[in-house]
PDB file of C-alpha atoms in Angstrom:
ATOM      1  CA  UNK J   1      10.803   0.096   6.403  1.00 42.00           C
ATOM      2  CA  UNK J   2       9.564  -0.321   9.890  1.00 40.00           C
ATOM      3  CA  UNK J   3       6.776   1.726  11.342  1.00 40.00           C
ATOM      4  CA  UNK J   4       7.074   1.437  15.089  1.00 41.00           C
ATOM      5  CA  UNK J   5       7.369   3.983  17.822  1.00 42.00           C
ATOM      6  CA  UNK J   6       3.674   4.346  18.667  1.00 41.00           C
ATOM      7  CA  UNK J   7       2.277   3.922  22.143  1.00 39.00           C
ATOM      8  CA  UNK J   8      -0.477   1.479  22.936  1.00 41.00           C
ATOM      9  CA  UNK J   9      -2.826   4.341  23.597  1.00 42.00           C
ATOM     10  CA  UNK J  10      -2.663   5.739  20.096  1.00 41.00           C
ATOM     11  CA  UNK J  11      -6.231   6.258  19.015  1.00 44.00           C
ATOM     12  CA  UNK J  12      -5.951   7.445  15.464  1.00 44.00           C
ATOM     13  CA  UNK J  13      -5.185  10.465  13.375  1.00 40.00           C
ATOM     14  CA  UNK J  14      -6.338  13.778  14.776  1.00 42.00           C
ATOM     15  CA  UNK J  15      -5.629  17.262  13.562  1.00 41.00           C
ATOM     16  CA  UNK J  16      -5.924  20.160  15.985  1.00 43.00           C
ATOM     17  CA  UNK J  17      -9.269  21.874  15.828  1.00 42.00           C
ATOM     18  CA  UNK J  18      -9.328  25.579  16.488  1.00 43.00           C
ATOM     19  CA  UNK J  19     -12.266  26.512  18.664  1.00 45.00           C
ATOM     20  CA  UNK J  20     -13.686  29.982  18.430  1.00 41.00           C
ATOM     21  CA  UNK J  21     -16.604  31.826  19.910  1.00 43.00           C
ATOM     22  CA  UNK J  22     -19.225  32.819  17.437  1.00 44.00           C
ATOM     23  CA  UNK J  23     -19.287  36.596  17.224  1.00 45.00           C
ATOM     24  CA  UNK J  24     -20.464  39.036  14.672  1.00 47.00           C
ATOM     25  CA  UNK J  25     -17.999  39.414  11.796  1.00 45.00           C
ATOM     26  CA  UNK J  26     -15.639  42.322  12.127  1.00 46.00           C
ATOM     27  CA  UNK J  27     -15.802  45.218   9.705  1.00 46.00           C
ATOM     28  CA  UNK J  28     -14.821  43.989   6.233  1.00 44.00           C
ATOM     29  CA  UNK J  29     -14.978  40.308   7.266  1.00 43.00           C
ATOM     30  CA  UNK J  30     -17.599  38.072   5.708  1.00 44.00           C
ATOM     31  CA  UNK J  31     -19.621  35.537   7.650  1.00 43.00           C
ATOM     32  CA  UNK J  32     -18.195  32.736   5.497  1.00 41.00           C
ATOM     33  CA  UNK J  33     -14.639  33.766   6.340  1.00 40.00           C
ATOM     34  CA  UNK J  34     -15.427  33.783  10.065  1.00 42.00           C
ATOM     35  CA  UNK J  35     -16.741  30.205  10.102  1.00 44.00           C
ATOM     36  CA  UNK J  36     -14.355  27.491  11.313  1.00 40.00           C
ATOM     37  CA  UNK J  37     -14.794  23.951   9.964  1.00 38.00           C
ATOM     38  CA  UNK J  38     -13.230  21.135  12.057  1.00 38.00           C
ATOM     39  CA  UNK J  39     -10.558  19.442   9.964  1.00 44.00           C
ATOM     40  CA  UNK J  40     -10.000  16.238  11.927  1.00 80.00           C
ATOM     41  CA  UNK J  41     -13.132  14.245  10.911  1.00 89.00           C
ATOM     42  CA  UNK J  42     -12.723  15.145   7.261  1.00 91.00           C
ATOM     43  CA  UNK J  43      -9.030  14.234   7.240  1.00 93.00           C
ATOM     44  CA  UNK J  44      -9.784  10.895   8.898  1.00 94.00           C
ATOM     45  CA  UNK J  45     -12.402  10.056   6.269  1.00 95.00           C
ATOM     46  CA  UNK J  46     -10.079  11.035   3.434  1.00 96.00           C
ATOM     47  CA  UNK J  47      -7.363   8.762   4.833  1.00 96.00           C
ATOM     48  CA  UNK J  48      -9.865   5.943   5.304  1.00 96.00           C
ATOM     49  CA  UNK J  49     -10.995   6.306   1.696  1.00 97.00           C
ATOM     50  CA  UNK J  50      -7.391   6.252   0.493  1.00 97.00           C
ATOM     51  CA  UNK J  51      -6.814   3.125   2.585  1.00 97.00           C
ATOM     52  CA  UNK J  52      -9.746   1.228   1.106  1.00 98.00           C
ATOM     53  CA  UNK J  53      -8.893   2.235  -2.461  1.00 98.00           C
ATOM     54  CA  UNK J  54      -5.249   1.259  -2.033  1.00 98.00           C
ATOM     55  CA  UNK J  55      -6.304  -2.052  -0.529  1.00 98.00           C
ATOM     56  CA  UNK J  56      -8.498  -2.734  -3.541  1.00 98.00           C
ATOM     57  CA  UNK J  57      -5.528  -2.148  -5.862  1.00 98.00           C
ATOM     58  CA  UNK J  58      -3.687  -5.025  -4.170  1.00 98.00           C
ATOM     59  CA  UNK J  59      -6.781  -7.243  -3.932  1.00 98.00           C
ATOM     60  CA  UNK J  60      -7.627  -6.728  -7.606  1.00 98.00           C
ATOM     61  CA  UNK J  61      -4.089  -7.663  -8.635  1.00 98.00           C
ATOM     62  CA  UNK J  62      -4.416 -10.840  -6.563  1.00 98.00           C
ATOM     63  CA  UNK J  63      -7.801 -11.757  -8.031  1.00 98.00           C
ATOM     64  CA  UNK J  64      -6.775 -11.007 -11.615  1.00 98.00           C
ATOM     65  CA  UNK J  65      -3.622 -13.098 -11.382  1.00 98.00           C
ATOM     66  CA  UNK J  66      -5.378 -15.910  -9.523  1.00 98.00           C
ATOM     67  CA  UNK J  67      -8.420 -16.329 -11.753  1.00 98.00           C
ATOM     68  CA  UNK J  68      -7.360 -14.652 -15.018  1.00 97.00           C
ATOM     69  CA  UNK J  69     -10.017 -11.966 -15.319  1.00 97.00           C
ATOM     70  CA  UNK J  70      -8.821 -11.012 -18.803  1.00 96.00           C
ATOM     71  CA  UNK J  71      -7.444  -7.646 -17.775  1.00 95.00           C
ATOM     72  CA  UNK J  72      -3.719  -7.880 -17.015  1.00 94.00           C
ATOM     73  CA  UNK J  73      -3.939 -11.686 -16.915  1.00 96.00           C
ATOM     74  CA  UNK J  74      -5.606 -13.802 -19.638  1.00 96.00           C
ATOM     75  CA  UNK J  75      -7.773 -16.654 -18.400  1.00 96.00           C
ATOM     76  CA  UNK J  76      -5.413 -19.298 -19.752  1.00 96.00           C
ATOM     77  CA  UNK J  77      -2.523 -17.868 -17.729  1.00 96.00           C
ATOM     78  CA  UNK J  78      -4.404 -17.718 -14.423  1.00 98.00           C
ATOM     79  CA  UNK J  79      -2.665 -19.095 -11.347  1.00 98.00           C
ATOM     80  CA  UNK J  80      -5.530 -21.546 -10.900  1.00 97.00           C
ATOM     81  CA  UNK J  81      -4.849 -22.828 -14.420  1.00 97.00           C
ATOM     82  CA  UNK J  82      -1.175 -23.495 -13.734  1.00 96.00           C
ATOM     83  CA  UNK J  83       0.145 -20.103 -14.804  1.00 97.00           C
ATOM     84  CA  UNK J  84       2.893 -18.316 -12.895  1.00 98.00           C
ATOM     85  CA  UNK J  85       2.163 -14.851 -11.458  1.00 97.00           C
ATOM     86  CA  UNK J  86       5.864 -13.919 -11.528  1.00 97.00           C
ATOM     87  CA  UNK J  87       7.258 -15.585 -14.651  1.00 96.00           C
ATOM     88  CA  UNK J  88       6.044 -13.121 -17.247  1.00 94.00           C
ATOM     89  CA  UNK J  89       7.119 -10.006 -15.368  1.00 95.00           C
ATOM     90  CA  UNK J  90      10.434 -11.211 -13.942  1.00 97.00           C
ATOM     91  CA  UNK J  91      11.572 -13.008 -17.076  1.00 96.00           C
ATOM     92  CA  UNK J  92      11.001  -9.784 -18.972  1.00 96.00           C
ATOM     93  CA  UNK J  93      13.277  -7.684 -16.761  1.00 97.00           C
ATOM     94  CA  UNK J  94      15.800  -6.118 -19.126  1.00 97.00           C
ATOM     95  CA  UNK J  95      17.600  -3.518 -17.049  1.00 97.00           C
ATOM     96  CA  UNK J  96      19.251  -2.947 -13.701  1.00 97.00           C
ATOM     97  CA  UNK J  97      21.893  -4.632 -11.543  1.00 97.00           C
ATOM     98  CA  UNK J  98      19.470  -7.381 -10.428  1.00 97.00           C
ATOM     99  CA  UNK J  99      18.404  -8.408 -13.926  1.00 97.00           C
ATOM    100  CA  UNK J 100      19.980 -11.873 -13.750  1.00 97.00           C
ATOM    101  CA  UNK J 101      18.662 -12.466 -10.231  1.00 97.00           C
ATOM    102  CA  UNK J 102      15.107 -11.742 -11.308  1.00 98.00           C
ATOM    103  CA  UNK J 103      15.511 -14.048 -14.310  1.00 98.00           C
ATOM    104  CA  UNK J 104      16.672 -16.858 -12.026  1.00 97.00           C
ATOM    105  CA  UNK J 105      13.650 -16.650  -9.722  1.00 97.00           C
ATOM    106  CA  UNK J 106      11.041 -16.023 -12.425  1.00 97.00           C
ATOM    107  CA  UNK J 107       8.341 -18.674 -12.201  1.00 97.00           C
ATOM    108  CA  UNK J 108       9.731 -20.302  -9.047  1.00 98.00           C
ATOM    109  CA  UNK J 109       6.944 -21.716  -6.893  1.00 97.00           C
ATOM    110  CA  UNK J 110       8.219 -20.033  -3.729  1.00 98.00           C
ATOM    111  CA  UNK J 111       8.376 -16.659  -5.520  1.00 98.00           C
ATOM    112  CA  UNK J 112       4.820 -17.111  -6.810  1.00 98.00           C
ATOM    113  CA  UNK J 113       3.505 -17.947  -3.353  1.00 98.00           C
ATOM    114  CA  UNK J 114       5.334 -15.098  -1.619  1.00 98.00           C
ATOM    115  CA  UNK J 115       4.137 -12.606  -4.201  1.00 98.00           C
ATOM    116  CA  UNK J 116       0.512 -13.737  -4.146  1.00 98.00           C
ATOM    117  CA  UNK J 117       0.319 -14.024  -0.357  1.00 98.00           C
ATOM    118  CA  UNK J 118       1.808 -10.542  -0.172  1.00 98.00           C
ATOM    119  CA  UNK J 119      -0.842  -9.127  -2.500  1.00 98.00           C
ATOM    120  CA  UNK J 120      -3.641 -10.861  -0.611  1.00 98.00           C
ATOM    121  CA  UNK J 121      -2.364 -10.044   2.878  1.00 98.00           C
ATOM    122  CA  UNK J 122      -1.676  -6.386   2.145  1.00 98.00           C
ATOM    123  CA  UNK J 123      -4.997  -5.994   0.351  1.00 98.00           C
ATOM    124  CA  UNK J 124      -7.028  -7.551   3.172  1.00 98.00           C
ATOM    125  CA  UNK J 125      -5.169  -5.632   5.891  1.00 98.00           C
ATOM    126  CA  UNK J 126      -5.719  -2.300   4.167  1.00 98.00           C
ATOM    127  CA  UNK J 127      -9.348  -2.972   3.333  1.00 98.00           C
ATOM    128  CA  UNK J 128     -10.169  -4.079   6.890  1.00 98.00           C
ATOM    129  CA  UNK J 129      -7.974  -1.433   8.522  1.00 97.00           C
ATOM    130  CA  UNK J 130      -5.915  -3.859  10.611  1.00 98.00           C
ATOM    131  CA  UNK J 131      -2.193  -4.643  10.887  1.00 97.00           C
ATOM    132  CA  UNK J 132      -1.370  -1.525   8.892  1.00 97.00           C
ATOM    133  CA  UNK J 133       2.218  -1.444  10.120  1.00 97.00           C
ATOM    134  CA  UNK J 134       2.831  -4.970   8.864  1.00 97.00           C
ATOM    135  CA  UNK J 135       1.086  -4.121   5.604  1.00 98.00           C
ATOM    136  CA  UNK J 136       3.219  -1.005   5.206  1.00 98.00           C
ATOM    137  CA  UNK J 137       6.426  -2.939   5.839  1.00 98.00           C
ATOM    138  CA  UNK J 138       5.524  -5.770   3.453  1.00 98.00           C
ATOM    139  CA  UNK J 139       4.179  -3.400   0.835  1.00 98.00           C
ATOM    140  CA  UNK J 140       7.272  -1.215   0.924  1.00 98.00           C
ATOM    141  CA  UNK J 141       9.529  -4.231   0.416  1.00 98.00           C
ATOM    142  CA  UNK J 142       7.351  -5.381  -2.495  1.00 98.00           C
ATOM    143  CA  UNK J 143       7.396  -1.923  -4.084  1.00 98.00           C
ATOM    144  CA  UNK J 144      11.186  -1.678  -3.647  1.00 98.00           C
ATOM    145  CA  UNK J 145      11.689  -5.004  -5.432  1.00 97.00           C
ATOM    146  CA  UNK J 146       9.357  -4.027  -8.256  1.00 97.00           C
ATOM    147  CA  UNK J 147      11.134  -0.673  -8.543  1.00 97.00           C
ATOM    148  CA  UNK J 148      14.457  -2.516  -8.813  1.00 97.00           C
ATOM    149  CA  UNK J 149      12.998  -4.765 -11.510  1.00 97.00           C
ATOM    150  CA  UNK J 150      11.948  -1.787 -13.624  1.00 96.00           C
ATOM    151  CA  UNK J 151      15.007   0.292 -12.624  1.00 97.00           C
ATOM    152  CA  UNK J 152      13.715   3.724 -13.672  1.00 96.00           C
ATOM    153  CA  UNK J 153      17.193   5.207 -13.160  1.00 97.00           C
ATOM    154  CA  UNK J 154      18.331   3.779 -16.494  1.00 97.00           C
ATOM    155  CA  UNK J 155      17.768   5.621 -19.746  1.00 96.00           C
ATOM    156  CA  UNK J 156      18.500   2.510 -21.820  1.00 97.00           C
ATOM    157  CA  UNK J 157      17.789  -1.199 -21.444  1.00 97.00           C
ATOM    158  CA  UNK J 158      20.480  -3.860 -21.557  1.00 96.00           C
ATOM    159  CA  UNK J 159      20.146  -4.136 -25.329  1.00 95.00           C
ATOM    160  CA  UNK J 160      20.621  -0.399 -25.775  1.00 96.00           C
ATOM    161  CA  UNK J 161      17.002   0.442 -26.562  1.00 96.00           C
ATOM    162  CA  UNK J 162      15.307   3.330 -24.719  1.00 96.00           C
ATOM    163  CA  UNK J 163      13.989   2.378 -21.294  1.00 95.00           C
ATOM    164  CA  UNK J 164      11.028   4.773 -21.622  1.00 95.00           C
ATOM    165  CA  UNK J 165      11.516   5.749 -17.979  1.00 95.00           C
ATOM    166  CA  UNK J 166       9.595   8.936 -17.315  1.00 94.00           C
ATOM    167  CA  UNK J 167      11.050   9.833 -13.915  1.00 96.00           C
ATOM    168  CA  UNK J 168      14.315   8.422 -12.540  1.00 94.00           C
ATOM    169  CA  UNK J 169      13.604   9.477  -8.948  1.00 90.00           C
ATOM    170  CA  UNK J 170       9.909   9.134  -8.131  1.00 94.00           C
ATOM    171  CA  UNK J 171       7.626   6.637  -9.838  1.00 94.00           C
ATOM    172  CA  UNK J 172       4.393   4.958  -8.802  1.00 96.00           C
ATOM    173  CA  UNK J 173       6.219   2.340  -6.691  1.00 97.00           C
ATOM    174  CA  UNK J 174       7.661   5.087  -4.509  1.00 97.00           C
ATOM    175  CA  UNK J 175       4.274   6.791  -4.256  1.00 97.00           C
ATOM    176  CA  UNK J 176       2.550   3.554  -3.197  1.00 98.00           C
ATOM    177  CA  UNK J 177       5.207   2.939  -0.531  1.00 98.00           C
ATOM    178  CA  UNK J 178       4.798   6.454   0.875  1.00 98.00           C
ATOM    179  CA  UNK J 179       1.005   6.068   0.926  1.00 98.00           C
ATOM    180  CA  UNK J 180       1.294   2.765   2.815  1.00 98.00           C
ATOM    181  CA  UNK J 181       3.581   4.337   5.402  1.00 97.00           C
ATOM    182  CA  UNK J 182       1.292   7.350   5.786  1.00 96.00           C
ATOM    183  CA  UNK J 183      -1.742   5.119   6.336  1.00 96.00           C
ATOM    184  CA  UNK J 184       0.107   3.165   9.008  1.00 96.00           C
ATOM    185  CA  UNK J 185       1.488   6.098  11.001  1.00 94.00           C
ATOM    186  CA  UNK J 186      -1.864   7.893  11.013  1.00 93.00           C
ATOM    187  CA  UNK J 187      -3.832   4.808  12.157  1.00 93.00           C
ATOM    188  CA  UNK J 188      -6.094   5.145   9.131  1.00 95.00           C
ATOM    189  CA  UNK J 189      -7.837   1.889  10.019  1.00 95.00           C
ATOM    190  CA  UNK J 190      -9.653   3.509  12.947  1.00 94.00           C
ATOM    191  CA  UNK J 191     -12.148   5.175  10.595  1.00 94.00           C
ATOM    192  CA  UNK J 192     -14.350   2.936   8.414  1.00 95.00           C
ATOM    193  CA  UNK J 193     -12.290  -0.030   9.564  1.00 96.00           C
ATOM    194  CA  UNK J 194     -11.567  -2.460  12.360  1.00 97.00           C
ATOM    195  CA  UNK J 195      -8.458  -0.657  13.595  1.00 95.00           C
ATOM    196  CA  UNK J 196      -9.756   0.208  17.074  1.00 94.00           C
ATOM    197  CA  UNK J 197     -11.010  -3.324  17.744  1.00 96.00           C
ATOM    198  CA  UNK J 198      -7.741  -4.732  16.413  1.00 97.00           C
ATOM    199  CA  UNK J 199      -5.725  -2.454  18.721  1.00 95.00           C
ATOM    200  CA  UNK J 200      -7.621  -3.781  21.764  1.00 96.00           C
ATOM    201  CA  UNK J 201      -6.588  -7.400  21.143  1.00 97.00           C
ATOM    202  CA  UNK J 202      -4.130  -8.731  23.721  1.00 96.00           C
ATOM    203  CA  UNK J 203      -1.382  -9.739  21.231  1.00 96.00           C
ATOM    204  CA  UNK J 204      -1.545  -6.314  19.580  1.00 96.00           C
ATOM    205  CA  UNK J 205      -1.355  -4.510  22.945  1.00 95.00           C
ATOM    206  CA  UNK J 206       1.724  -6.552  23.831  1.00 95.00           C
ATOM    207  CA  UNK J 207       3.365  -6.184  20.411  1.00 95.00           C
ATOM    208  CA  UNK J 208       2.786  -2.670  19.042  1.00 91.00           C
ATOM    209  CA  UNK J 209       4.366  -3.562  15.687  1.00 91.00           C
ATOM    210  CA  UNK J 210       1.236  -5.617  15.001  1.00 93.00           C
ATOM    211  CA  UNK J 211      -0.817  -2.439  15.134  1.00 92.00           C
TER     212      UNK J 211
END
């Protein structure tokens, strides 16, 4: 997934605002119905809120796996205590055409580092509102790999037991990927973030894919 095709002058997400002249409501029309509320500022804030919340999802996963906060990761299995962030999940893959591949890389140091740097980088980029195109690309690749590991298309696991898949087409990995892309193409980092300052940096002006 690549999110390019935006000019250097892109200044954020703006919806058209209909401007009207205040007049007395017509017969049968209420004053409330005649009022027009600009949509652009509200939409920008909603997108900014979604960006920060999504960023925190990635940052929390990084922190929990790094320090073992006793939620998804027990303290004794923390990365800082020698645990592997990928071993438990990838070694437990029991379905899909890439099952053996995931088993082979489970617990590998390079896989742990790539996964954790991905979580941290995507989380920081989203929270700060910078490099959203890079974050969207990296996040979509990560979600695609995790989708392949769970393989929701299958009704049964390799051993014949039910897969418990609830939707073979759209699951939360797909939704996260779409959200990341939407945040990038709408320049959601310009509101409540450092997106505008980031866009003015010389390297970013020369290389729009850094936007």
